[in-house]
CSV table of C-alpha atoms and ligand atoms in Angstrom, one decimal:
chain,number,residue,atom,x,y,z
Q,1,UNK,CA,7.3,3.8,24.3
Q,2,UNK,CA,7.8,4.5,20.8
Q,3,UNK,CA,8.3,2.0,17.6
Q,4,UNK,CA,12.2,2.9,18.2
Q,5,UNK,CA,12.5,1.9,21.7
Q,6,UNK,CA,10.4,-1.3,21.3
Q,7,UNK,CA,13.0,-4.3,21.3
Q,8,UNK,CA,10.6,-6.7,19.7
Q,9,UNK,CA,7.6,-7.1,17.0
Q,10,UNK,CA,5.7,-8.4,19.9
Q,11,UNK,CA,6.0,-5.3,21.0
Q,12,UNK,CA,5.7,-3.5,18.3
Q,13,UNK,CA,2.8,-4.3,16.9
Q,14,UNK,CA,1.3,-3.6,20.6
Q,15,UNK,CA,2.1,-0.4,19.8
Q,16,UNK,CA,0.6,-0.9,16.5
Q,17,UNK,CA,-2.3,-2.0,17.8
Q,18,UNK,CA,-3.4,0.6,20.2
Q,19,UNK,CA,-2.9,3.3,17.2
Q,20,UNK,CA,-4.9,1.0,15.0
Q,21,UNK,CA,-7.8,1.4,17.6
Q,22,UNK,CA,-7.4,4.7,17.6
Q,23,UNK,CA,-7.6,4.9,14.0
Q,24,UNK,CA,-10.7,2.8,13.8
Q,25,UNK,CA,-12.8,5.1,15.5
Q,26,UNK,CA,-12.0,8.3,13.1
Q,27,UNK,CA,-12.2,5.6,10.0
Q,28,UNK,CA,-16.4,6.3,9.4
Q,29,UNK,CA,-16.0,9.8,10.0
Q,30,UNK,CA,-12.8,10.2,7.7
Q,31,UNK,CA,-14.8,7.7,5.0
Q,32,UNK,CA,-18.3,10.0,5.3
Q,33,UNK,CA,-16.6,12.9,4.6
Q,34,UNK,CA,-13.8,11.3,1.7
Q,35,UNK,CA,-11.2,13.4,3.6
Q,36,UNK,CA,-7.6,12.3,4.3
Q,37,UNK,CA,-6.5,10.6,7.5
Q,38,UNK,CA,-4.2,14.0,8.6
Q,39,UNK,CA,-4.0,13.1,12.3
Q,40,UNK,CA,-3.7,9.1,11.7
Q,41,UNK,CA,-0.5,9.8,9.4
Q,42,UNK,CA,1.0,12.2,11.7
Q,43,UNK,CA,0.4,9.6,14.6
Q,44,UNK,CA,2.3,7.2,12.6
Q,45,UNK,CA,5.0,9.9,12.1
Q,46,UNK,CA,5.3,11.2,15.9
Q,47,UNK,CA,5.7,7.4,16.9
Q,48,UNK,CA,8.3,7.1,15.0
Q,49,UNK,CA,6.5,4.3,12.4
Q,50,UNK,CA,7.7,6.1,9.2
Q,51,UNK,CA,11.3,5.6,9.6
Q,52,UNK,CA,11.4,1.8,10.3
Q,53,UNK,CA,12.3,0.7,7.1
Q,54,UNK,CA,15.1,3.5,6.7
Q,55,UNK,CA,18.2,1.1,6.6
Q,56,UNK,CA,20.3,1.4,9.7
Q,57,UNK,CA,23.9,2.7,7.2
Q,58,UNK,CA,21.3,6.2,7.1
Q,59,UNK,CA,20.4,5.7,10.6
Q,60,UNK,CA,16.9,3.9,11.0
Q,61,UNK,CA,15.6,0.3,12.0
Q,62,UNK,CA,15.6,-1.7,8.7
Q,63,UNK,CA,13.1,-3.4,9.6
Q,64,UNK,CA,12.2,-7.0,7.5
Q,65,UNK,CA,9.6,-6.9,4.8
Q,66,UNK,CA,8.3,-9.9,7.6
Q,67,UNK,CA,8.0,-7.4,9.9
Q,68,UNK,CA,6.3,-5.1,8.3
Q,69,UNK,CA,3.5,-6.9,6.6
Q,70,UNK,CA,2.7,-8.2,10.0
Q,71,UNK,CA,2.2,-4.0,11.5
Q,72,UNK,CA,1.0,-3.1,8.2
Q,73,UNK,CA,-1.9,-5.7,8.3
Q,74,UNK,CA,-2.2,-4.8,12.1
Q,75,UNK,CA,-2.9,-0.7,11.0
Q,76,UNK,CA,-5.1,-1.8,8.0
Q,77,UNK,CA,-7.3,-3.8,10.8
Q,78,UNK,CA,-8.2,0.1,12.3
Q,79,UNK,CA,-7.9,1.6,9.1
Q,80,UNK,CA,-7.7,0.5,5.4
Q,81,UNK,CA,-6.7,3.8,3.7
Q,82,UNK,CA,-3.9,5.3,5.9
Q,83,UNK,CA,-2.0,1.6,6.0
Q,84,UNK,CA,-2.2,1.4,2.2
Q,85,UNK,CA,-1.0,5.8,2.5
Q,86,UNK,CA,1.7,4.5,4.6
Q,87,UNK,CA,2.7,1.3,3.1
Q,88,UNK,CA,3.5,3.1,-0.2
Q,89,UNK,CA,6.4,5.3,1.8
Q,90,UNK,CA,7.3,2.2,4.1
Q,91,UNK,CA,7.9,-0.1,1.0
Q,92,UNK,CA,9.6,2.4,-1.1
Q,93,UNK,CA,11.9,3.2,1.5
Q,94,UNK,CA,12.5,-0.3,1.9
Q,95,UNK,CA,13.3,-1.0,-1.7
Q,96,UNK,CA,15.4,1.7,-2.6
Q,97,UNK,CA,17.8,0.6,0.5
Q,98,UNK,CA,17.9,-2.5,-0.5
Q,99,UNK,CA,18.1,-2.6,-4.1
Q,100,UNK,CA,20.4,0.9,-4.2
Q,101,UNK,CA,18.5,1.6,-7.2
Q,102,UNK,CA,19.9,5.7,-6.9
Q,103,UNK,CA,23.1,7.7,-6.6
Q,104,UNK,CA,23.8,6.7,-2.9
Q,105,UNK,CA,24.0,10.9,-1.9
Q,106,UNK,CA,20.9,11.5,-2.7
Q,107,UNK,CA,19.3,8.5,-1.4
Q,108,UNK,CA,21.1,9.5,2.2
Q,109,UNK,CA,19.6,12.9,2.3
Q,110,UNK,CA,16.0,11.8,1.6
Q,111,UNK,CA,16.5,8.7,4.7
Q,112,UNK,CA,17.9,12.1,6.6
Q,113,UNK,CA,14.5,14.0,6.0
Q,114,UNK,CA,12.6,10.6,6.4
Q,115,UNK,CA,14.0,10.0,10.2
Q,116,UNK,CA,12.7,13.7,10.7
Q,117,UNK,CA,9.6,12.6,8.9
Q,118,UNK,CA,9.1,13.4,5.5
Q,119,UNK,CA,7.5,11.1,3.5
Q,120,UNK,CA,7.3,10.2,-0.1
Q,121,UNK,CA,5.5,7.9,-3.1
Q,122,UNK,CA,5.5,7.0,-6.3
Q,123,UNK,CA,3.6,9.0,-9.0
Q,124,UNK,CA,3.3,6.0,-12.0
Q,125,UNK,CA,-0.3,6.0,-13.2
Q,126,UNK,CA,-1.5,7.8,-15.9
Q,127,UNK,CA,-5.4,8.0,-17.5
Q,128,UNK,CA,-3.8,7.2,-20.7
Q,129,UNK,CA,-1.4,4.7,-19.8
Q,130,UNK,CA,-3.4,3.1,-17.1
Q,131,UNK,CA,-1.5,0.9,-15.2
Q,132,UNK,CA,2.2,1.4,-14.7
Q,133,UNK,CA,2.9,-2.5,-14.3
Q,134,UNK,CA,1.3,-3.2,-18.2
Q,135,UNK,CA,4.3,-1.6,-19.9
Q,136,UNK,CA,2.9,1.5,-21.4
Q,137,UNK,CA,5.3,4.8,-22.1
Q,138,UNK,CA,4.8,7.6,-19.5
Q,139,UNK,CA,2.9,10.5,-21.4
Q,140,UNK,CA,4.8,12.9,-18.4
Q,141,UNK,CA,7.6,14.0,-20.0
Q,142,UNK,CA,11.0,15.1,-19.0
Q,143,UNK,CA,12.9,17.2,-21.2
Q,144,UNK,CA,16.9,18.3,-20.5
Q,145,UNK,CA,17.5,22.5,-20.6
Q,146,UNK,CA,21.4,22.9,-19.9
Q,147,UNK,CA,21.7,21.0,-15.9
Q,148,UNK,CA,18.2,20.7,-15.6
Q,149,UNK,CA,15.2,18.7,-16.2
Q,150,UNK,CA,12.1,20.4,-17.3
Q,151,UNK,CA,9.1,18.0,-16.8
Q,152,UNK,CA,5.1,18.5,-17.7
Q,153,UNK,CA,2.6,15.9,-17.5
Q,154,UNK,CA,-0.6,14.6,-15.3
Q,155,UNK,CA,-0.1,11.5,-12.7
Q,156,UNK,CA,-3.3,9.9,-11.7
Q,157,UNK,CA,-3.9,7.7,-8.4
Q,158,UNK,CA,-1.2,9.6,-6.2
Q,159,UNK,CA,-2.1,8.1,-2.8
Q,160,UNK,CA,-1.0,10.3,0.0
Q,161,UNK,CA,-0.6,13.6,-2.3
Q,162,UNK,CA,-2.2,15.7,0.5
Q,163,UNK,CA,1.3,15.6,2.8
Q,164,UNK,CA,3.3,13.7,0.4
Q,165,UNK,CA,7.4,15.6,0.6
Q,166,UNK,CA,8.2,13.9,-2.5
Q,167,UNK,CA,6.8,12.8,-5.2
Q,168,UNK,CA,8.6,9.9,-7.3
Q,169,UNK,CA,7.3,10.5,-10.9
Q,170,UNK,CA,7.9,8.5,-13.6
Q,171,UNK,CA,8.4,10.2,-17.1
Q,172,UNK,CA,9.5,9.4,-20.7
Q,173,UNK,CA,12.6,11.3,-22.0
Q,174,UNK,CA,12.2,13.4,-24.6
Q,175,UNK,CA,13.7,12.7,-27.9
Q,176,UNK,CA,15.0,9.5,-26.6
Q,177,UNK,CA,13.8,6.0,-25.6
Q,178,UNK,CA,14.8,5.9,-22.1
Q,179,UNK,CA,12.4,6.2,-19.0
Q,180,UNK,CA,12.9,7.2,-15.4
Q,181,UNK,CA,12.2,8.0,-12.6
Q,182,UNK,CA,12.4,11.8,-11.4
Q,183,UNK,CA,12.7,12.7,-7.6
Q,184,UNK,CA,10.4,16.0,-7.1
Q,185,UNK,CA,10.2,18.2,-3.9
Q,186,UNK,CA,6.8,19.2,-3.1
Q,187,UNK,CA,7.6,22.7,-2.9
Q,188,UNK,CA,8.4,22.6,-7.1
Q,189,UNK,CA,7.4,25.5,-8.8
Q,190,UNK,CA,4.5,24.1,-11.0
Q,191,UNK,CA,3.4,21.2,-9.1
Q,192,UNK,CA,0.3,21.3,-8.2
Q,193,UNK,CA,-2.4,18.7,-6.7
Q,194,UNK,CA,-5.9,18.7,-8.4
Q,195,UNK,CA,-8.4,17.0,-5.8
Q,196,UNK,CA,-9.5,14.5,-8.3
Q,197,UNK,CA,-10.3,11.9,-6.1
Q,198,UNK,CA,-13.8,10.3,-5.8
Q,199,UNK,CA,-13.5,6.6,-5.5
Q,200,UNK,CA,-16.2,4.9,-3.6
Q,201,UNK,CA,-13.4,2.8,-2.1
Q,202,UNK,CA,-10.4,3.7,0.1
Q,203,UNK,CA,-11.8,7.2,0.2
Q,204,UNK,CA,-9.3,8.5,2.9
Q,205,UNK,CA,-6.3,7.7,0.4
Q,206,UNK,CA,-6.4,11.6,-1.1
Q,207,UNK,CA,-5.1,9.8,-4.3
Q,208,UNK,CA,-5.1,13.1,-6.3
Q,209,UNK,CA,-4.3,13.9,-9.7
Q,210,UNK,CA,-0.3,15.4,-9.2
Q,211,UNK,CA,0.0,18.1,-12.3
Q,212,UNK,CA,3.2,18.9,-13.4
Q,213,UNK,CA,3.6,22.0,-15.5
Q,214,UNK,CA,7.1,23.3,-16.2
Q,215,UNK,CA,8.9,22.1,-13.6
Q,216,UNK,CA,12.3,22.7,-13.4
Q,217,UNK,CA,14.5,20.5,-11.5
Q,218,UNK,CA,18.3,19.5,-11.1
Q,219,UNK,CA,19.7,16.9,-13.0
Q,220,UNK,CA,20.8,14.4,-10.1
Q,221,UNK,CA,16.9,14.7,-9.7
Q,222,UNK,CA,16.8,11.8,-12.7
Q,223,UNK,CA,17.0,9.1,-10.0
Q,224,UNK,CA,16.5,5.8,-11.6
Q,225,UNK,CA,16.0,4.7,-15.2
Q,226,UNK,CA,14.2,1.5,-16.2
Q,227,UNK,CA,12.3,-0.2,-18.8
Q,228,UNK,CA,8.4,0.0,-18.5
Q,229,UNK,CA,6.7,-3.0,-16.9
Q,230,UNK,CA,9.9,-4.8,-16.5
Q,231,UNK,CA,10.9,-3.3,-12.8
Q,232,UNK,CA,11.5,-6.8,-11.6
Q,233,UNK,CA,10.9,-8.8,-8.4
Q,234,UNK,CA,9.5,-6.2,-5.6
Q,235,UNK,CA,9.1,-7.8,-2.0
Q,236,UNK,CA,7.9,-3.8,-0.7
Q,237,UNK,CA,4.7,-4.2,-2.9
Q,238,UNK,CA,3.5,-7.1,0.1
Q,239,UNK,CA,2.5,-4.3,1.9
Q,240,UNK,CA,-0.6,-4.4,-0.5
Q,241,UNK,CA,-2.1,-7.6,-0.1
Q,242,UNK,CA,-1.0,-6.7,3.9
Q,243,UNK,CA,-3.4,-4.0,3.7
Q,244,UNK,CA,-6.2,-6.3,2.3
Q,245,UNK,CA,-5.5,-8.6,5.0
Q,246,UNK,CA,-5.9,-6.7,7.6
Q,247,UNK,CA,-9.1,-5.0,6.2
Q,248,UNK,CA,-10.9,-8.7,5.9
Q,249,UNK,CA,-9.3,-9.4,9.8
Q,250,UNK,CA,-11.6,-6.4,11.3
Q,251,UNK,CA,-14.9,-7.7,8.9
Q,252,UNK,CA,-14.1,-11.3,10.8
Q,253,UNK,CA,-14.0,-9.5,14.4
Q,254,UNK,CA,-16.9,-7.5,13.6
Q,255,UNK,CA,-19.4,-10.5,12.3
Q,256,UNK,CA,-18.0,-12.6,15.1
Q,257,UNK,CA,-18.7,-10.0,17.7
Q,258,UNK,CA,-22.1,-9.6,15.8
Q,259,UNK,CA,-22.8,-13.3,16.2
Q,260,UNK,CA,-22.3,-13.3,19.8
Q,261,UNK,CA,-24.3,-10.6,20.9
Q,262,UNK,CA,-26.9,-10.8,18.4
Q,263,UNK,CA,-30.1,-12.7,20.0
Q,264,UNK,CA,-33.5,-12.3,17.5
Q,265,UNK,CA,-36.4,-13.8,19.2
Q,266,UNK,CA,-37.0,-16.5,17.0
Q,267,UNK,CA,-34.4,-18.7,19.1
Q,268,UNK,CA,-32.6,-19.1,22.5
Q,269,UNK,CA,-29.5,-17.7,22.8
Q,270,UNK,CA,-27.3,-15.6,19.8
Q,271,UNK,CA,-26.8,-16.8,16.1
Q,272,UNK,CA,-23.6,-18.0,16.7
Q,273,UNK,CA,-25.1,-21.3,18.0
Q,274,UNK,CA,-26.4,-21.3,14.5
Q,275,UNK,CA,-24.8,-24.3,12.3
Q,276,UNK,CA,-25.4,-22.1,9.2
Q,277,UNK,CA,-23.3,-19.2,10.7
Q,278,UNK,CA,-20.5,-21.7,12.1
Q,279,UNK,CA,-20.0,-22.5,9.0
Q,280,UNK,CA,-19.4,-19.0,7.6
Q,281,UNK,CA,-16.9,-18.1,10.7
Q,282,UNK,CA,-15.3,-21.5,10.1
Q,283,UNK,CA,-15.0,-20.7,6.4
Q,284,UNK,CA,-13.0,-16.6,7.7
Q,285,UNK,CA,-10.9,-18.3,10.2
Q,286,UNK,CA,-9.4,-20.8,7.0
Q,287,UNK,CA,-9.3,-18.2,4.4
Q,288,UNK,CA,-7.5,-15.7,6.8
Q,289,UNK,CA,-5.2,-18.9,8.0
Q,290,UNK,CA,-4.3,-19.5,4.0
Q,291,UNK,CA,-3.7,-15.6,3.4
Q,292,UNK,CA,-1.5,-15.3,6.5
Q,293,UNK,CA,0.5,-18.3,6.5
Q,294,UNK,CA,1.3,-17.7,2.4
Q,295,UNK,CA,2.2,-13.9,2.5
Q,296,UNK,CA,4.3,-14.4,5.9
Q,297,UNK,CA,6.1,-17.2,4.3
Q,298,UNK,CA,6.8,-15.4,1.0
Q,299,UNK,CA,7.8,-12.1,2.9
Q,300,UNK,CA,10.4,-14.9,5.0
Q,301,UNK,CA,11.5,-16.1,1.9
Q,302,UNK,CA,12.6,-12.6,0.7
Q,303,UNK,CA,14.3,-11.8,3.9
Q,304,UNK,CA,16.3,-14.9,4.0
Q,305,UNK,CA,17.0,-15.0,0.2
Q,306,UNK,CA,20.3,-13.5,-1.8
Q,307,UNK,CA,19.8,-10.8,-4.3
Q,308,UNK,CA,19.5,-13.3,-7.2
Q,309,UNK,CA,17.4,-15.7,-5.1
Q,310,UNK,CA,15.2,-12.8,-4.9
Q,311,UNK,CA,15.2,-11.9,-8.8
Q,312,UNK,CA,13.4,-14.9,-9.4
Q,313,UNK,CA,10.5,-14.6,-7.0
Q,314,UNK,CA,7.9,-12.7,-9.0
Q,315,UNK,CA,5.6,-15.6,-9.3
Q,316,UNK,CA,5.2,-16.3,-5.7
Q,317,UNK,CA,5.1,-12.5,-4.9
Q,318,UNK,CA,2.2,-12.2,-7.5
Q,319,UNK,CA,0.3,-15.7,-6.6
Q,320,UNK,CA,0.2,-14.0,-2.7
Q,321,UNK,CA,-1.1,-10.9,-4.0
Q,322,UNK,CA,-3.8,-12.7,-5.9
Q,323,UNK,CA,-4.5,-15.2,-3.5
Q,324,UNK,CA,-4.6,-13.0,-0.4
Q,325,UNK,CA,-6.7,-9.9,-2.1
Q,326,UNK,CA,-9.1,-12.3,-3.5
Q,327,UNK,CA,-9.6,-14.3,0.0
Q,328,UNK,CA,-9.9,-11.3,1.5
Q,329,UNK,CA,-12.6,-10.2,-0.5
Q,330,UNK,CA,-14.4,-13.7,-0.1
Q,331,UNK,CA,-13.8,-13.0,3.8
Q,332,UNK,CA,-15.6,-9.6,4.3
Q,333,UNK,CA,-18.5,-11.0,1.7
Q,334,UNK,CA,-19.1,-13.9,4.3
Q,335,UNK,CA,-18.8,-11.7,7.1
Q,336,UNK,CA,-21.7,-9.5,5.7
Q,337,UNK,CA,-24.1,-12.9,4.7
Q,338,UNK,CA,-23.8,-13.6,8.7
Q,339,UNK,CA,-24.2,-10.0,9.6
Q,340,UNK,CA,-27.5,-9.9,7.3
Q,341,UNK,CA,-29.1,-6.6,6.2
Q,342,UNK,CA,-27.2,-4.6,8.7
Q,343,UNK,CA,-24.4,-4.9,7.4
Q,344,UNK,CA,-25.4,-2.5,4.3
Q,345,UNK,CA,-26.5,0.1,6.7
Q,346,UNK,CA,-24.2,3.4,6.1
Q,347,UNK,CA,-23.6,3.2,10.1
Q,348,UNK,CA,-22.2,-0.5,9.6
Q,349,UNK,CA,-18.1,-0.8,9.3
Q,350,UNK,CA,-18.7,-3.9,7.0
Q,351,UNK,CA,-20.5,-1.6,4.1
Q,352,UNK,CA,-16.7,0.4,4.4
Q,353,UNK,CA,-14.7,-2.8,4.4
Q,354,UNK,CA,-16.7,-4.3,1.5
Q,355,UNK,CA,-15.9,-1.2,-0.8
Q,356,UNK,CA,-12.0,-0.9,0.8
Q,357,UNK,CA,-11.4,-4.6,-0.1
Q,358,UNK,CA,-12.5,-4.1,-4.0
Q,359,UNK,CA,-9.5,-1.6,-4.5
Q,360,UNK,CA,-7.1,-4.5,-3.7
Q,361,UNK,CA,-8.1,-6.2,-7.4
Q,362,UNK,CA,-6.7,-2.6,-8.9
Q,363,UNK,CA,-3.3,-2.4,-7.2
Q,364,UNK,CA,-0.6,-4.0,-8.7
Q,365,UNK,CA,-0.1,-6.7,-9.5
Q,366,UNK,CA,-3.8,-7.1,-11.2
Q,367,UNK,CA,-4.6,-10.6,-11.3
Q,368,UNK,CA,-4.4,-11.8,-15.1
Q,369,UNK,CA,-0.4,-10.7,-15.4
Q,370,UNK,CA,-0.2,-13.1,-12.1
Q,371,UNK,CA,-2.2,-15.8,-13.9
Q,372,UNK,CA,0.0,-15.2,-16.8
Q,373,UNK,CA,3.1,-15.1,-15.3
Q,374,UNK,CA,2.5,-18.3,-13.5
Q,375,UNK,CA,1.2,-20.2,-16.6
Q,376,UNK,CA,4.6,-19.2,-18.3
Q,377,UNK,CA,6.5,-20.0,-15.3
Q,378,UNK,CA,5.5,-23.8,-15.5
Q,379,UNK,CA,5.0,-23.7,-19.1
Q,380,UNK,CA,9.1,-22.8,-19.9
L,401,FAD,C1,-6.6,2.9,-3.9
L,401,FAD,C2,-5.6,3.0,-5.0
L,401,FAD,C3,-4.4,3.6,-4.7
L,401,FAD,C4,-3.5,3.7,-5.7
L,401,FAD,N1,-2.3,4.4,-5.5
L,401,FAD,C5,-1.4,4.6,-6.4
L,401,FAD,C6,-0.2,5.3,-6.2
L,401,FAD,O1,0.1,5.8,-5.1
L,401,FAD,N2,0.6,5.6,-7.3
L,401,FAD,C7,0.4,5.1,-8.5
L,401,FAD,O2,1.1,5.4,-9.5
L,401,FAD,N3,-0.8,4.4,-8.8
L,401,FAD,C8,-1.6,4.1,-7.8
L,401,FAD,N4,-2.8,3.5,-8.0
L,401,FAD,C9,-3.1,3.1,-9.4
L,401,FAD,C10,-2.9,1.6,-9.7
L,401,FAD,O3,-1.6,1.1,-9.5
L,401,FAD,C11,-3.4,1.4,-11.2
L,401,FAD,O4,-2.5,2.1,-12.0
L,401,FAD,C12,-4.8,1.9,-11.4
L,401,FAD,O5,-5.6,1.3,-10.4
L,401,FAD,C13,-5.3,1.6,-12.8
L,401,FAD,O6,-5.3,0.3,-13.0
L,401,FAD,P1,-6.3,-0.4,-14.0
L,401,FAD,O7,-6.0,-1.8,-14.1
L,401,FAD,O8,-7.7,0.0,-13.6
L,401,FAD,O9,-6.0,0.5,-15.3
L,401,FAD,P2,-5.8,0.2,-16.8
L,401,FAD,O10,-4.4,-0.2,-17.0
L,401,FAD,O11,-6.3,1.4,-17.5
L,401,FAD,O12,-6.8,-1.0,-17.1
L,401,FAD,C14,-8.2,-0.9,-17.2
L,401,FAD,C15,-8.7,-2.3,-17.6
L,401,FAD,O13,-8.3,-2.4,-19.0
L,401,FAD,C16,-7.8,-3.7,-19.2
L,401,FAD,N5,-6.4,-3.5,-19.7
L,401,FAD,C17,-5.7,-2.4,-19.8
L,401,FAD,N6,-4.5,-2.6,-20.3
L,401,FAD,C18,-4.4,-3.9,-20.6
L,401,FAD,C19,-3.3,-4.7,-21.1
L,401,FAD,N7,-2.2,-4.2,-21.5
L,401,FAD,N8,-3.5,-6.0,-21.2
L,401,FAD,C20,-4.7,-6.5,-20.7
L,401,FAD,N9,-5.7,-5.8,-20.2
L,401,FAD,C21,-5.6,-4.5,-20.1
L,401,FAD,C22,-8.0,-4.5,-17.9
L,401,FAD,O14,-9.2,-5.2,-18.1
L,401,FAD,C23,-8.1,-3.4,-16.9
L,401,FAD,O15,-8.9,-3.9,-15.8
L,401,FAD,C24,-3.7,3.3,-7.0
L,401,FAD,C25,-5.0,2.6,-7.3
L,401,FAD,C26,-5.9,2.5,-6.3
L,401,FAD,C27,-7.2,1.8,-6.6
């Protein structure tokens, strides 16, 4: 059975699951070696995963943003970096079919190519700019020459470059004020993919530099234009604090397991008899509880909400981020206190989780615009 011909999210995430497990036993291998998950993501593809969130006018599932945080946090439980590869593509897909953000013929062919498989991301970070979400200018530039746009510039962070179709790059238009987003095969004379990547955390993301030299493309290529760091409420980014979640769910099954099989000689029976290490696993399961019942209610929310209902949801979208990145964080660091020493041994999965949860404090939304934006929201 495939995700297509499942009937249910029960069943669904069984499938989920069993890839997931699959996943977790290439996930030290794949994190030794900094090398990108190739035979996870086309797992996902062949299953039919990538074109759940194509909207069903184009021909896919349209799956809830509910729905998908829950097999998103199920994949990042077997491996952090291909769910947060794959939740870029998932969300985006989501969002542009929801929000109809482009010219309605071009967003058709690209859910076309996705139901064969293609996949795609955005391209927003910059060294100089940093962080899309802060409000800088785009140093990529996009210049007009007769019906085409001529772009050069240098993306940073571009998860997924490795097999990535398209590339959504965000660029500032020259000799004007506005900003956009451009829609860019991979097969674009000039692009090219510098292997840039060398984070200690989510290694297996291949989040490349993308360069951009000369590249010609059509004008319907200028998909979307918007103002920088005002893109508005965006359910699809739950797919992050998904991915986080997930990662701290496999530390609590690991130290758990660990607890119950480990038996040192200074007492009868296994540590998890210990009072001291009850209290850790008492203090996962709550965390976990709080993270899950927050970002499945917010995701709820969005589904059931109107378009202007959902305009005004930043704050809570932000708080889960925070909230669930940070307990997740606080989840794998109590997992490794019961765990002990071991758990900093390069054979350990805890020393990978406790590295792949840090990169959830550097994905957007970063924690002091939440703090801010929820300050102002009670403050007004
Ligand atoms: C694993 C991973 C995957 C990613 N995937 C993608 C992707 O696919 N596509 C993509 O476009 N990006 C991606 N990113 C990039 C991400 O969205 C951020 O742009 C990137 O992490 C840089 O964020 P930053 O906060 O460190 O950078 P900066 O904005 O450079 O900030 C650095 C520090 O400076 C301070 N600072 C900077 N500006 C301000 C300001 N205006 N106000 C207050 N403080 C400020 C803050 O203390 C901040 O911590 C990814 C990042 C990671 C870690």
């Amino acid at each position: 059975m495939n995700f297509q011909e499942a009937g249910s999210l029960e069943e669904r995430l069984e499938i989920m699951g069993s890839l997931a497990g699959r996943f977790a036993e290439r996930a030290a291998n794949l994190d030794e070696e900094g090398s990108f998950p190739f035979a996870n993501i086309d797992d996902l593809r062949n299953s039919g995963y990538t074109s759940l969130t194509v909207p069903k006018r184009y021909g896919g599932e349209e799956i809830s943003l509910y729905e998908m945080v829950r097999l998103q946090e199920k994949l990042a439980a077997g491996d952090g970096s291909t769910a947060l590869s794959i939740g870029w593509h998932m969300g985006i897909m989501k969002n542009l079919g929801e929000k109809k953000l482009w010219d309605e013929e071009i967003y058709r062919k690209v859910c076309k190519e996705a139901l064969a498989g293609a996949l795609l991301n955005g391209a927003a970070s910059e060294a100089g700019t940093g962080s899309p979400t802060r409000g800088g200018r785009p140093q990529t530039t996009a210049e007009k020459d007769g019906q085409y746009w001529v772009l050069n510039g240098r993306k940073t962070f571009t998860t997924m470059s490795p097999v990535l179709d398209y590339f959504i790059v965000s660029a500032s238009v020259q000799d004007s004020d506005k900003t956009g987003n451009f829609l860019i095969h991979r097969s674009a004379e000039g692009l090219s993919i510098e292997e840039t990547w060398d984070s200690v955390a989510m290694r297996g993301t291949g989040s490349h530099d993308l360069v951009l030299k000369n590249v010609r493309i059509s004008e319907e290529c200028f998909v979307e234009e918007f103002v920088p760091g005002k893109k508005g409420a965006n359910g699809w980014l739950l797919h992050i604090p998904a991915c986080y979640l997930g990662i701290a769910w496999a530390a609590q099954t690991y130290a758990v397991q660990f607890a119950n099989e480990y038996s040192p000689n200074s007492i009868q029976g296994t540590i998890i008899d210990i009072p001291a290490v009850r209290q850790r696993i008492g203090e996962m399961e709550l965390e976990l509880m709080k993270a899950r019942h927050f970002l499945y209610s917010v995701a709820k929310q969005w589904d059931s909400s109107s378009e202007e209902d959902r305009a005004q949801m930043s704050p809570e979208l932000g708080a889960v981020k925070l909230a669930v990145t940070n307990g997740a964080i606080r989840v794998v660091d109590l997992a490794m206190r019961i765990v002990g020493a071991r758990s900093l041994s390069q054979k350990n999965p805890l020393q990978r989780y406790y590295r792949d949860v840090r990169a959830g404090l550097h994905n957007p939304p970063m924690d002091d615009m939440t703090i801010e934006l929820l300050a102002r929201s009670v403050i007004r």
